[in-house]
Short mmCIF file of C-alpha atoms in Angstrom, two decimals:
data_model
loop_
_atom_site.label_atom_id
_atom_site.label_comp_id
_atom_site.label_asym_id
_atom_site.label_seq_id
_atom_site.Cartn_x
_atom_site.Cartn_y
_atom_site.Cartn_z
CA ASP A 4 5.72 10.37 -9.68
CA ALA A 5 8.51 12.03 -7.74
CA LYS A 6 11.13 9.86 -6.07
CA THR A 7 11.26 9.84 -2.27
CA THR A 8 14.12 9.24 0.14
CA GLN A 9 13.58 7.97 3.68
CA PRO A 10 15.94 6.73 6.37
CA THR A 11 16.13 2.96 6.55
CA SER A 12 15.35 2.76 10.24
CA MET A 13 14.59 4.85 13.32
CA ASP A 14 14.07 4.20 17.02
CA CYS A 15 11.73 6.02 19.38
CA ALA A 16 10.96 5.71 23.08
CA GLU A 17 7.38 4.92 23.96
CA GLY A 18 5.41 8.04 24.83
CA ARG A 19 7.72 10.33 22.91
CA ALA A 20 6.99 11.91 19.56
CA ALA A 21 8.22 10.02 16.52
CA ASN A 22 9.32 12.29 13.68
CA LEU A 23 9.77 10.50 10.37
CA PRO A 24 11.40 12.53 7.58
CA CYS A 25 10.96 12.19 3.84
CA ASN A 26 12.76 14.00 1.04
CA HIS A 27 10.99 14.56 -2.27
CA SER A 28 13.03 17.28 -3.95
CA THR A 29 11.58 16.63 -7.44
CA ILE A 30 7.94 16.93 -6.40
CA SER A 31 5.74 18.75 -8.88
CA GLY A 32 2.96 21.21 -8.17
CA ASN A 33 0.08 18.75 -8.50
CA GLU A 34 1.63 15.92 -6.50
CA TYR A 35 0.43 14.99 -3.02
CA VAL A 36 2.44 13.47 -0.19
CA TYR A 37 0.88 10.29 1.22
CA TRP A 38 1.93 8.26 4.23
CA TYR A 39 1.09 4.63 4.78
CA ARG A 40 2.41 2.14 7.31
CA GLN A 41 2.68 -1.63 7.36
CA ILE A 42 2.62 -3.46 10.66
CA HIS A 43 4.39 -6.82 10.61
CA SER A 44 3.42 -7.85 7.06
CA GLN A 45 -0.22 -6.86 7.41
CA GLY A 46 -1.76 -4.86 4.59
CA PRO A 47 -0.58 -1.25 4.37
CA GLN A 48 -2.66 1.20 6.39
CA TYR A 49 -3.34 4.73 5.17
CA ILE A 50 -2.26 7.40 7.66
CA ILE A 51 -2.52 10.87 6.15
CA HIS A 52 -1.91 12.92 3.02
CA GLY A 53 -1.37 16.55 2.09
CA LEU A 54 -0.57 18.92 -0.76
CA LYS A 55 1.12 21.96 0.78
CA ASN A 56 -0.59 22.78 4.04
CA ASN A 57 0.13 20.98 7.27
CA GLU A 58 -2.43 18.31 8.05
CA THR A 59 -3.53 16.59 11.24
CA ASN A 60 -5.86 13.69 11.94
CA GLU A 61 -6.47 11.27 14.78
CA MET A 62 -3.39 9.24 13.88
CA ALA A 63 -0.69 11.75 13.00
CA SER A 64 0.39 15.17 11.77
CA LEU A 65 2.03 15.90 8.44
CA ILE A 66 4.36 18.85 8.13
CA ILE A 67 5.33 19.87 4.57
CA THR A 68 8.07 22.45 4.08
CA GLU A 69 7.22 25.64 2.27
CA ASP A 70 9.21 24.62 -0.82
CA ARG A 71 7.51 21.18 -0.66
CA LYS A 72 10.81 19.39 -1.09
CA SER A 73 10.52 17.51 2.17
CA SER A 74 7.99 16.50 4.78
CA THR A 75 7.80 15.00 8.26
CA LEU A 76 5.26 12.60 9.65
CA ILE A 77 4.74 13.09 13.38
CA LEU A 78 3.28 10.48 15.69
CA PRO A 79 2.76 12.63 18.80
CA HIS A 80 2.87 9.92 21.47
CA ALA A 81 4.34 6.76 20.00
CA THR A 82 3.30 3.40 21.44
CA LEU A 83 4.66 -0.09 20.93
CA ARG A 84 1.82 -0.69 18.46
CA ASP A 85 3.26 2.02 16.21
CA THR A 86 6.26 -0.21 15.43
CA ALA A 87 5.96 -0.62 11.65
CA VAL A 88 7.44 0.25 8.28
CA TYR A 89 6.36 3.74 7.24
CA TYR A 90 6.12 4.61 3.56
CA CYS A 91 6.22 8.13 2.15
CA ILE A 92 4.69 8.26 -1.34
CA VAL A 93 4.41 11.19 -3.70
CA THR A 94 1.81 10.96 -6.41
CA THR A 95 -0.75 12.99 -8.32
CA GLY A 96 -3.47 11.11 -6.51
CA GLY A 97 -4.22 8.12 -4.32
CA GLY A 98 -5.20 6.62 -7.60
CA ASN A 99 -3.59 4.11 -9.81
CA LYS A 100 0.07 4.54 -9.15
CA LEU A 101 1.20 4.18 -5.57
CA THR A 102 4.92 3.43 -5.71
CA PHE A 103 6.05 1.83 -2.48
CA GLY A 104 9.78 2.02 -1.78
CA THR A 105 11.38 0.25 1.16
CA GLY A 106 10.21 2.82 3.71
CA THR A 107 11.45 3.53 7.25
CA GLN A 108 11.36 0.79 9.87
CA LEU A 109 10.25 2.53 13.06
CA LYS A 110 10.90 0.65 16.26
CA VAL A 111 9.20 1.95 19.38
CA GLU A 112 10.81 0.73 22.58
CA LEU A 113 10.07 0.93 26.27
CA ASN B 20 -17.55 -3.42 8.59
CA ALA B 21 -15.42 -5.95 6.66
CA GLY B 22 -13.61 -3.59 4.26
CA VAL B 23 -11.33 -5.52 1.86
CA THR B 24 -11.36 -9.29 2.35
CA GLN B 25 -8.81 -11.63 0.78
CA THR B 26 -8.94 -15.41 0.64
CA PRO B 27 -7.12 -17.65 1.20
CA LYS B 28 -4.68 -16.27 3.76
CA PHE B 29 -2.04 -18.90 2.99
CA ARG B 30 -1.50 -21.31 0.11
CA ILE B 31 1.22 -23.63 -1.13
CA LEU B 32 1.21 -24.50 -4.83
CA LYS B 33 3.28 -26.82 -6.94
CA ILE B 34 5.03 -25.48 -10.03
CA GLY B 35 2.64 -25.44 -12.97
CA GLN B 36 -0.55 -25.46 -10.90
CA SER B 37 -3.12 -22.72 -11.21
CA MET B 38 -5.19 -20.89 -8.66
CA THR B 39 -7.33 -17.84 -8.09
CA LEU B 40 -6.77 -15.37 -5.29
CA GLN B 41 -10.05 -13.87 -4.21
CA CYS B 42 -10.64 -10.24 -3.24
CA THR B 43 -13.94 -8.66 -2.30
CA GLN B 44 -14.84 -5.29 -0.84
CA ASP B 45 -18.08 -4.09 0.71
CA MET B 46 -17.46 -0.34 0.44
CA ASN B 47 -18.88 0.07 -3.09
CA HIS B 48 -15.48 1.26 -4.31
CA ASN B 49 -15.00 1.56 -8.05
CA TYR B 50 -11.22 1.25 -8.02
CA MET B 51 -9.48 -1.99 -7.10
CA TYR B 52 -5.84 -3.08 -7.19
CA TRP B 53 -3.57 -6.09 -6.89
CA TYR B 54 -0.04 -5.76 -5.54
CA ARG B 55 2.69 -8.23 -4.74
CA GLN B 56 5.34 -7.79 -2.07
CA ASP B 57 8.54 -9.80 -2.08
CA PRO B 58 10.55 -10.18 1.15
CA GLY B 59 12.13 -6.92 2.30
CA MET B 60 10.74 -5.00 -0.63
CA GLY B 61 7.98 -2.50 -1.26
CA LEU B 62 4.73 -3.32 -3.05
CA LYS B 63 4.54 -3.59 -6.83
CA LEU B 64 1.31 -3.08 -8.77
CA ILE B 65 0.18 -6.10 -10.82
CA TYR B 66 -3.23 -5.07 -12.20
CA TYR B 67 -5.89 -2.54 -11.41
CA SER B 68 -9.50 -1.84 -12.30
CA VAL B 69 -11.41 1.45 -12.44
CA GLY B 70 -14.80 -0.20 -12.49
CA ALA B 71 -16.72 -3.34 -13.43
CA GLY B 72 -15.61 -4.60 -16.83
CA ILE B 73 -12.49 -2.41 -16.98
CA THR B 74 -9.00 -3.64 -16.08
CA ASP B 75 -5.47 -2.55 -16.91
CA LYS B 76 -1.89 -3.69 -16.39
CA GLY B 77 0.34 -2.39 -13.68
CA GLU B 78 4.09 -2.68 -13.29
CA VAL B 79 4.43 -6.50 -13.11
CA PRO B 80 1.47 -8.16 -14.92
CA ASN B 81 3.25 -11.11 -16.56
CA GLY B 82 1.98 -14.48 -15.38
CA TYR B 83 -1.29 -13.09 -14.00
CA ASN B 84 -4.81 -12.42 -15.23
CA VAL B 85 -7.71 -10.53 -13.70
CA SER B 86 -11.39 -9.97 -14.30
CA ARG B 87 -13.91 -7.54 -12.83
CA SER B 88 -17.48 -8.68 -13.43
CA THR B 89 -18.91 -6.96 -10.35
CA THR B 90 -18.06 -3.88 -8.31
CA GLU B 91 -17.36 -6.01 -5.24
CA ASP B 92 -15.02 -8.69 -6.60
CA PHE B 93 -11.61 -8.55 -8.26
CA PRO B 94 -10.04 -12.03 -8.50
CA LEU B 95 -6.41 -12.58 -9.50
CA ARG B 96 -5.60 -15.69 -11.52
CA LEU B 97 -2.26 -17.50 -11.73
CA GLU B 98 -2.35 -19.90 -14.68
CA LEU B 99 1.02 -21.67 -14.52
CA ALA B 100 2.56 -21.10 -11.10
CA ALA B 101 6.31 -20.45 -11.06
CA PRO B 102 8.71 -20.12 -8.09
CA SER B 103 9.18 -16.44 -8.97
CA GLN B 104 5.55 -15.87 -8.03
CA THR B 105 6.20 -16.78 -4.41
CA SER B 106 5.17 -13.61 -2.66
CA VAL B 107 2.57 -11.91 -0.49
CA TYR B 108 -0.34 -10.57 -2.52
CA PHE B 109 -2.38 -7.58 -1.40
CA CYS B 110 -5.66 -6.35 -2.76
CA ALA B 111 -6.75 -2.74 -2.28
CA SER B 112 -9.69 -0.54 -3.16
CA ARG B 113 -10.62 3.10 -3.11
CA THR B 114 -13.54 5.31 -3.86
CA GLY B 115 -13.60 7.81 -6.70
CA GLY B 116 -11.83 11.14 -6.55
CA ALA B 117 -8.19 11.38 -7.51
CA ILE B 118 -6.77 11.96 -4.05
CA GLN B 119 -8.72 9.33 -2.14
CA PRO B 120 -6.45 6.81 -0.36
CA GLN B 121 -6.36 3.09 -1.01
CA HIS B 122 -7.60 0.61 1.60
CA PHE B 123 -5.80 -2.72 1.78
CA GLY B 124 -6.70 -6.28 2.70
CA ASP B 125 -4.53 -8.42 4.96
CA GLY B 126 -2.89 -10.32 2.12
CA THR B 127 -2.48 -13.84 0.76
CA ARG B 128 0.84 -15.55 1.43
CA LEU B 129 1.62 -17.77 -1.55
CA SER B 130 4.50 -20.23 -1.86
CA ILE B 131 5.31 -22.04 -5.09
CA LEU B 132 7.39 -25.19 -4.63
#
């Protein structure tokens, strides 16, 4: 699976959009980009995934660059409950090898 | 809708004791996983199973054993507890299809003293 690079931490004001970047310059053609988050040591929570097209669901949007070497997770209106560690994972499937790095600690503040 | 349920939530063991961490899911998922997470670190895969009767090692299997006799249950066994096994253990499951995401339980916090 391709290696990912994320900032260690980010801050966001409540109500504003949170944009979390992820670099995955060695991604291969059959690898997907997955995002999970972990709120205060709870179990990781799946957010969204995509291959090459932008994706949106009720939680977030995922923007993948045309060359697929980077992506951005967007939380459109961040709330205090979105404070968590966000993991960007690149893999051939949600299957047997999810490699969790140290992620980005997002802190949403008033 | 329970999802993935792990028991116990907390446990303290003495060195050399054994115990079983329980994991059950009610979503009829074929795939199940055990991870451990040390403080400040990401999750590491211990064992996984692609269906009843089939298990395989992950990244850090030493010191652990698993079994999968039913679709619902995937217990993790520690035979001789060591301080290095102090960690938070997460169980996850997913349905078939390569790109389906994993769904996680809330974890078991285990301390070995």
